[in-house]
JSON list of C-alpha atoms in Angstrom, two decimals:
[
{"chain": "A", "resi": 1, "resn": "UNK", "atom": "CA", "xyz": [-63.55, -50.01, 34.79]},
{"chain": "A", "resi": 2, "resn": "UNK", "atom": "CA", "xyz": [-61.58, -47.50, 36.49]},
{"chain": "A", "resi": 3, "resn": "UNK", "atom": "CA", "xyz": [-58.65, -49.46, 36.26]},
{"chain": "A", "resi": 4, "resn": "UNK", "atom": "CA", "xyz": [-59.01, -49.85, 32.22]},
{"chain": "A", "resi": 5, "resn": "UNK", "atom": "CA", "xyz": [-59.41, -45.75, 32.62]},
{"chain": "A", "resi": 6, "resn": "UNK", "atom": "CA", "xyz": [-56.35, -45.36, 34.18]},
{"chain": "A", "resi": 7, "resn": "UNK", "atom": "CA", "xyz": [-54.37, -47.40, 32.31]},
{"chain": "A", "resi": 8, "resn": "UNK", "atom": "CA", "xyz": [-55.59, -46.19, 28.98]},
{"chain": "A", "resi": 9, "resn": "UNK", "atom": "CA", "xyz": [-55.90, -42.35, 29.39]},
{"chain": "A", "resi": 10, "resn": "UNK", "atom": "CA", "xyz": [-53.59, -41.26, 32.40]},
{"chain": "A", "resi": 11, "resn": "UNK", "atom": "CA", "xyz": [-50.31, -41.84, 30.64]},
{"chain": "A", "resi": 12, "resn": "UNK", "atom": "CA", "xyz": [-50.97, -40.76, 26.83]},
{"chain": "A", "resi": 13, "resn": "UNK", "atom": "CA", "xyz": [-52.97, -37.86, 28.65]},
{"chain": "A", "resi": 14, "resn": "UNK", "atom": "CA", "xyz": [-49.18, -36.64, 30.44]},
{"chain": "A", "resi": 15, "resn": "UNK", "atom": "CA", "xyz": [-47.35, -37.25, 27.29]},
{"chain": "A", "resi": 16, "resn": "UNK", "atom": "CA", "xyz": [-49.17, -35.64, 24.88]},
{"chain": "A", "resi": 17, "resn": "UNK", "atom": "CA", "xyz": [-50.65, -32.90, 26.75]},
{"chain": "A", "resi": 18, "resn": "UNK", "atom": "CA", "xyz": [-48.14, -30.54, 27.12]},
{"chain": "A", "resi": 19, "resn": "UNK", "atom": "CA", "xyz": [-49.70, -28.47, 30.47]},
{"chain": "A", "resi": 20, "resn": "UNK", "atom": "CA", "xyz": [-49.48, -30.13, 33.78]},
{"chain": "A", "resi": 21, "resn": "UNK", "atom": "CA", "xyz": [-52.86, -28.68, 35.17]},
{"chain": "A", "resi": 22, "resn": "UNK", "atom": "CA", "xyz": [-54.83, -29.63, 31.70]},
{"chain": "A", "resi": 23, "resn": "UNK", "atom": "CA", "xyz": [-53.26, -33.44, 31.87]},
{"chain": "A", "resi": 24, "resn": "UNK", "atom": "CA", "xyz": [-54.46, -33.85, 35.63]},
{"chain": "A", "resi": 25, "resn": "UNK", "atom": "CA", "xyz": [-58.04, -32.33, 35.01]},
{"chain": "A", "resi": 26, "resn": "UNK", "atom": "CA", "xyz": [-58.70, -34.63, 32.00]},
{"chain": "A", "resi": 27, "resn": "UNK", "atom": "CA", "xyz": [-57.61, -37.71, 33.99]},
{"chain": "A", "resi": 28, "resn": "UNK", "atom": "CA", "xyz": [-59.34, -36.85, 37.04]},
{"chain": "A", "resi": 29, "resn": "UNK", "atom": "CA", "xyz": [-62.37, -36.14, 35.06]},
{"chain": "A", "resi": 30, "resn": "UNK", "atom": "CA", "xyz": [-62.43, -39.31, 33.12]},
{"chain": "A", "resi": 31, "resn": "UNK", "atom": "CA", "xyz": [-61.52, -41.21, 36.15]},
{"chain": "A", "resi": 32, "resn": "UNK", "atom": "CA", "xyz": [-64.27, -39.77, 38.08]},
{"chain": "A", "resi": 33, "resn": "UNK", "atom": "CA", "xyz": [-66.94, -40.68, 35.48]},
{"chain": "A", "resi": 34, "resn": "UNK", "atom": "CA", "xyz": [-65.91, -44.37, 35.40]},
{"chain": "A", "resi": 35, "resn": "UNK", "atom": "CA", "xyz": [-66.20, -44.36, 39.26]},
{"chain": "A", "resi": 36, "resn": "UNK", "atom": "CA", "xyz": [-69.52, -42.80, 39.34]},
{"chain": "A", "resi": 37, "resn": "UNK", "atom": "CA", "xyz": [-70.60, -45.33, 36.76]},
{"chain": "A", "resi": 38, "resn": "UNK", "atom": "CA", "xyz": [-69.11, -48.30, 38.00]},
{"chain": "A", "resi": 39, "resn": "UNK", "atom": "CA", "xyz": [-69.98, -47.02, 41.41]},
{"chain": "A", "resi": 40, "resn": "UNK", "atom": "CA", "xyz": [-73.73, -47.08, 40.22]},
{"chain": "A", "resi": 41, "resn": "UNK", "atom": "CA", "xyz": [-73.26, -50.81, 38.64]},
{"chain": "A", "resi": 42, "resn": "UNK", "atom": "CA", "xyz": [-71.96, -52.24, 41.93]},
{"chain": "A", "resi": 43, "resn": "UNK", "atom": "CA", "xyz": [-75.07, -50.64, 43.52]},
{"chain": "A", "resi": 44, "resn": "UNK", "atom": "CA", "xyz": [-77.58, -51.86, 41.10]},
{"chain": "A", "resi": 45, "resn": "UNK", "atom": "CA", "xyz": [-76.31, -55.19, 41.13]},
{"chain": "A", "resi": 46, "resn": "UNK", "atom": "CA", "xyz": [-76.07, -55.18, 45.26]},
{"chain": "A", "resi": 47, "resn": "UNK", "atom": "CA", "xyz": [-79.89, -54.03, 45.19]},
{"chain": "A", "resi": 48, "resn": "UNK", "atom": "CA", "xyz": [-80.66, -56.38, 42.69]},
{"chain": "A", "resi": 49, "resn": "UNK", "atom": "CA", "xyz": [-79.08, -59.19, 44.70]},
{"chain": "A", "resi": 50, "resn": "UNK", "atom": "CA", "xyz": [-77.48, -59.53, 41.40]},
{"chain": "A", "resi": 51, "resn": "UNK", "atom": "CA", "xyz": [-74.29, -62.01, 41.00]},
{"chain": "A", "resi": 52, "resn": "UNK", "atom": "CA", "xyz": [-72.22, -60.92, 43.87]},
{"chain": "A", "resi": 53, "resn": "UNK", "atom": "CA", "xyz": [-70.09, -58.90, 42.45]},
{"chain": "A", "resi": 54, "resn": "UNK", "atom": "CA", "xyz": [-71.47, -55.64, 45.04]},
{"chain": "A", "resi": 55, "resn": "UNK", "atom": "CA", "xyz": [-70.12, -55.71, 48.76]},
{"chain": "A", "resi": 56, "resn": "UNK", "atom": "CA", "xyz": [-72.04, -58.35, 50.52]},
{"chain": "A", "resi": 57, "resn": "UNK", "atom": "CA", "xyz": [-72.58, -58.03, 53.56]},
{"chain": "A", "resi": 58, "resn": "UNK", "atom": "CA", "xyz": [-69.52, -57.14, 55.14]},
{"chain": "A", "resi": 59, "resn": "UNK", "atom": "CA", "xyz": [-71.02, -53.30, 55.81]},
{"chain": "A", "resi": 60, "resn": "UNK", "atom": "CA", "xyz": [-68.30, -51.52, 56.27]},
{"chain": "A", "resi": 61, "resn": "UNK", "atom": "CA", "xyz": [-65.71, -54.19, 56.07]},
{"chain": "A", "resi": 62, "resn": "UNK", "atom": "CA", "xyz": [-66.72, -55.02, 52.56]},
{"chain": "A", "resi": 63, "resn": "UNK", "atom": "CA", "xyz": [-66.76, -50.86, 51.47]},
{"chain": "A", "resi": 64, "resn": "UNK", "atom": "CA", "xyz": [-63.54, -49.64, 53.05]},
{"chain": "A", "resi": 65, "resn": "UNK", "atom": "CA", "xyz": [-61.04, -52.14, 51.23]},
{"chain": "A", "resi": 66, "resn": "UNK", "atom": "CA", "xyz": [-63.13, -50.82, 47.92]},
{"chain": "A", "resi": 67, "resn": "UNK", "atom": "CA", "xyz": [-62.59, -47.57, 49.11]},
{"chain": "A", "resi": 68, "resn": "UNK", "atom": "CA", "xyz": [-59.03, -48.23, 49.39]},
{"chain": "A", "resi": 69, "resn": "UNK", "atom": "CA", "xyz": [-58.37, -49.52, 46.25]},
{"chain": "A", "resi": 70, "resn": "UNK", "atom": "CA", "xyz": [-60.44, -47.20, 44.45]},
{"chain": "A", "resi": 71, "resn": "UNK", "atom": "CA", "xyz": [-58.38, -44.60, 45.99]},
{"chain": "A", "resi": 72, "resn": "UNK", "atom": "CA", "xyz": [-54.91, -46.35, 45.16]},
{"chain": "A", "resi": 73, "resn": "UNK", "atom": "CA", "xyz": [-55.64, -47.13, 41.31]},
{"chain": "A", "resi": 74, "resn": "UNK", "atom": "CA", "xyz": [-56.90, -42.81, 41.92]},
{"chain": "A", "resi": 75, "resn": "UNK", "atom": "CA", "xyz": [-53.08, -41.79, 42.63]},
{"chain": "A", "resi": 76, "resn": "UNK", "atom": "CA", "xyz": [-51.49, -44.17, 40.60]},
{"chain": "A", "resi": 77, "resn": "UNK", "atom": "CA", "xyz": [-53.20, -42.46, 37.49]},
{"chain": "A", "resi": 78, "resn": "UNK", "atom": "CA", "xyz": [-51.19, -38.97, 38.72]},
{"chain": "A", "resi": 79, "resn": "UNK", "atom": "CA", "xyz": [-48.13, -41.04, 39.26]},
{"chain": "A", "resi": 80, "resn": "UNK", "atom": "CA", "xyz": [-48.55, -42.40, 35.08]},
{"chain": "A", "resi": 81, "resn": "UNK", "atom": "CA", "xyz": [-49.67, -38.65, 34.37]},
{"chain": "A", "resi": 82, "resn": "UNK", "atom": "CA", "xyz": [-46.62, -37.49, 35.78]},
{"chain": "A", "resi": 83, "resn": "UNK", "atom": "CA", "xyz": [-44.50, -39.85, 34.33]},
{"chain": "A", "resi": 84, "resn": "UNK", "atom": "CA", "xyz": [-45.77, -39.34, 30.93]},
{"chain": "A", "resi": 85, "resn": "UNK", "atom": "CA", "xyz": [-45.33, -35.32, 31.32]},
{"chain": "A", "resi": 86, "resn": "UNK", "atom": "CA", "xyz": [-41.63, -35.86, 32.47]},
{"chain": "A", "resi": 87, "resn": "UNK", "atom": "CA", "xyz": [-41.44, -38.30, 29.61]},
{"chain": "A", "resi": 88, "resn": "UNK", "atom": "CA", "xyz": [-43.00, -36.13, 27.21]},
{"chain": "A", "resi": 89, "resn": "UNK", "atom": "CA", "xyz": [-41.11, -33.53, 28.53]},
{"chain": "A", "resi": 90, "resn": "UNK", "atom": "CA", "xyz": [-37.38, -35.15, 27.91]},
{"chain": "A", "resi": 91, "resn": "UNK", "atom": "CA", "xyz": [-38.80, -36.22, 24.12]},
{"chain": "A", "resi": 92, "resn": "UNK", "atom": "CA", "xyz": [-39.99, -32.23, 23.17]},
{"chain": "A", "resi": 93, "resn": "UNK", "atom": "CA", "xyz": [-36.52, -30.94, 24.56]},
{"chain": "A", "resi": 94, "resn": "UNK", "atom": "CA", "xyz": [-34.32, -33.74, 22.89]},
{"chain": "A", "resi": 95, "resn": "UNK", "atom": "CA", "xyz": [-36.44, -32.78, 19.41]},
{"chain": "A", "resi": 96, "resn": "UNK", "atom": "CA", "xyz": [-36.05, -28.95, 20.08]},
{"chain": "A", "resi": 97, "resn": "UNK", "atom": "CA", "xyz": [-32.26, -29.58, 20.85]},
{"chain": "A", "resi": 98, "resn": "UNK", "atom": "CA", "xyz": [-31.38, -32.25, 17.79]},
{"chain": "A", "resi": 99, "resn": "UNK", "atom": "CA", "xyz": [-33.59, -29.26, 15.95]},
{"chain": "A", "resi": 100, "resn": "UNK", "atom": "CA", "xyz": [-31.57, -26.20, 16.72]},
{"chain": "A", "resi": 101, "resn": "UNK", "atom": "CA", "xyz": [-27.93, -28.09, 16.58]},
{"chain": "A", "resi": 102, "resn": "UNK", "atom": "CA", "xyz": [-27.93, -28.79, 12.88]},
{"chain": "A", "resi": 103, "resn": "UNK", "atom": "CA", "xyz": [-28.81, -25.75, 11.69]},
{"chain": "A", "resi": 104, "resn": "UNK", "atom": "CA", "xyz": [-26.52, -23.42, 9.81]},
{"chain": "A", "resi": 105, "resn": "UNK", "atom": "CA", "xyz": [-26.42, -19.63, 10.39]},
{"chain": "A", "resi": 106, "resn": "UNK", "atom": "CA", "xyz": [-25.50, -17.30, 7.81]},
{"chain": "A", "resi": 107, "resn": "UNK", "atom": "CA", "xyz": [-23.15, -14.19, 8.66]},
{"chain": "A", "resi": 108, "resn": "UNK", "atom": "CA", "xyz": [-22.65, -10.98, 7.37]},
{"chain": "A", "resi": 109, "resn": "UNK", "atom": "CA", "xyz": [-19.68, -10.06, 6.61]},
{"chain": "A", "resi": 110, "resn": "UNK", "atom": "CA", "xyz": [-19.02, -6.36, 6.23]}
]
């Protein structure tokens, strides 16, 4: 789930969101809900003794490469936020150039 998150909301989120710190917060908020939810399934289900989907019984050896992962798909989402505000970025200045360039000025003579 936090996967789909990331993939769906961290990019658009950079490219269409024009401030840096607004971009991050949104991500990082959406990101965190699908962890605490998924979090919450894979508990249920371990508790459950549910399909084995959870952590088995590896302890600690089963949580930390969760962890890990978790924590990887985490900073890739402020990589694709990133890359979608220097993206975003590029396309705003390229329209605001293309914008001002084929205009025509009027003078006054005297």
């Amino acid at each position: 789930m936090i996967a789909i998150v990331t993939i769906l909301l961290a990019f658009p989120l950079g490219f269409f969101v024009t401030s840096r710190l607004a971009a991050n917060t949104a991500y990082a908020v959406a990101y965190l809900w699908a962890f605490t939810f998924q979090g919450w399934y894979l508990a249920m289900d371990e508790a459950s003794g549910g399909s084995g989907a959870g952590f088995g019984d590896g302890g600690i050896k089963g949580i930390l490469p969760y962890g890990v992962a978790t924590l990887a798909i985490f900073g890739a989402g402020f990589g694709l936020v990133a890359l979608g505000q220097w993206l975003g970025g590029r396309r705003r200045a390229a329209r605001a150039g293309g914008a001002t360039s084929g205009t025509v000025t009027e003078t006054a003579s005297a």
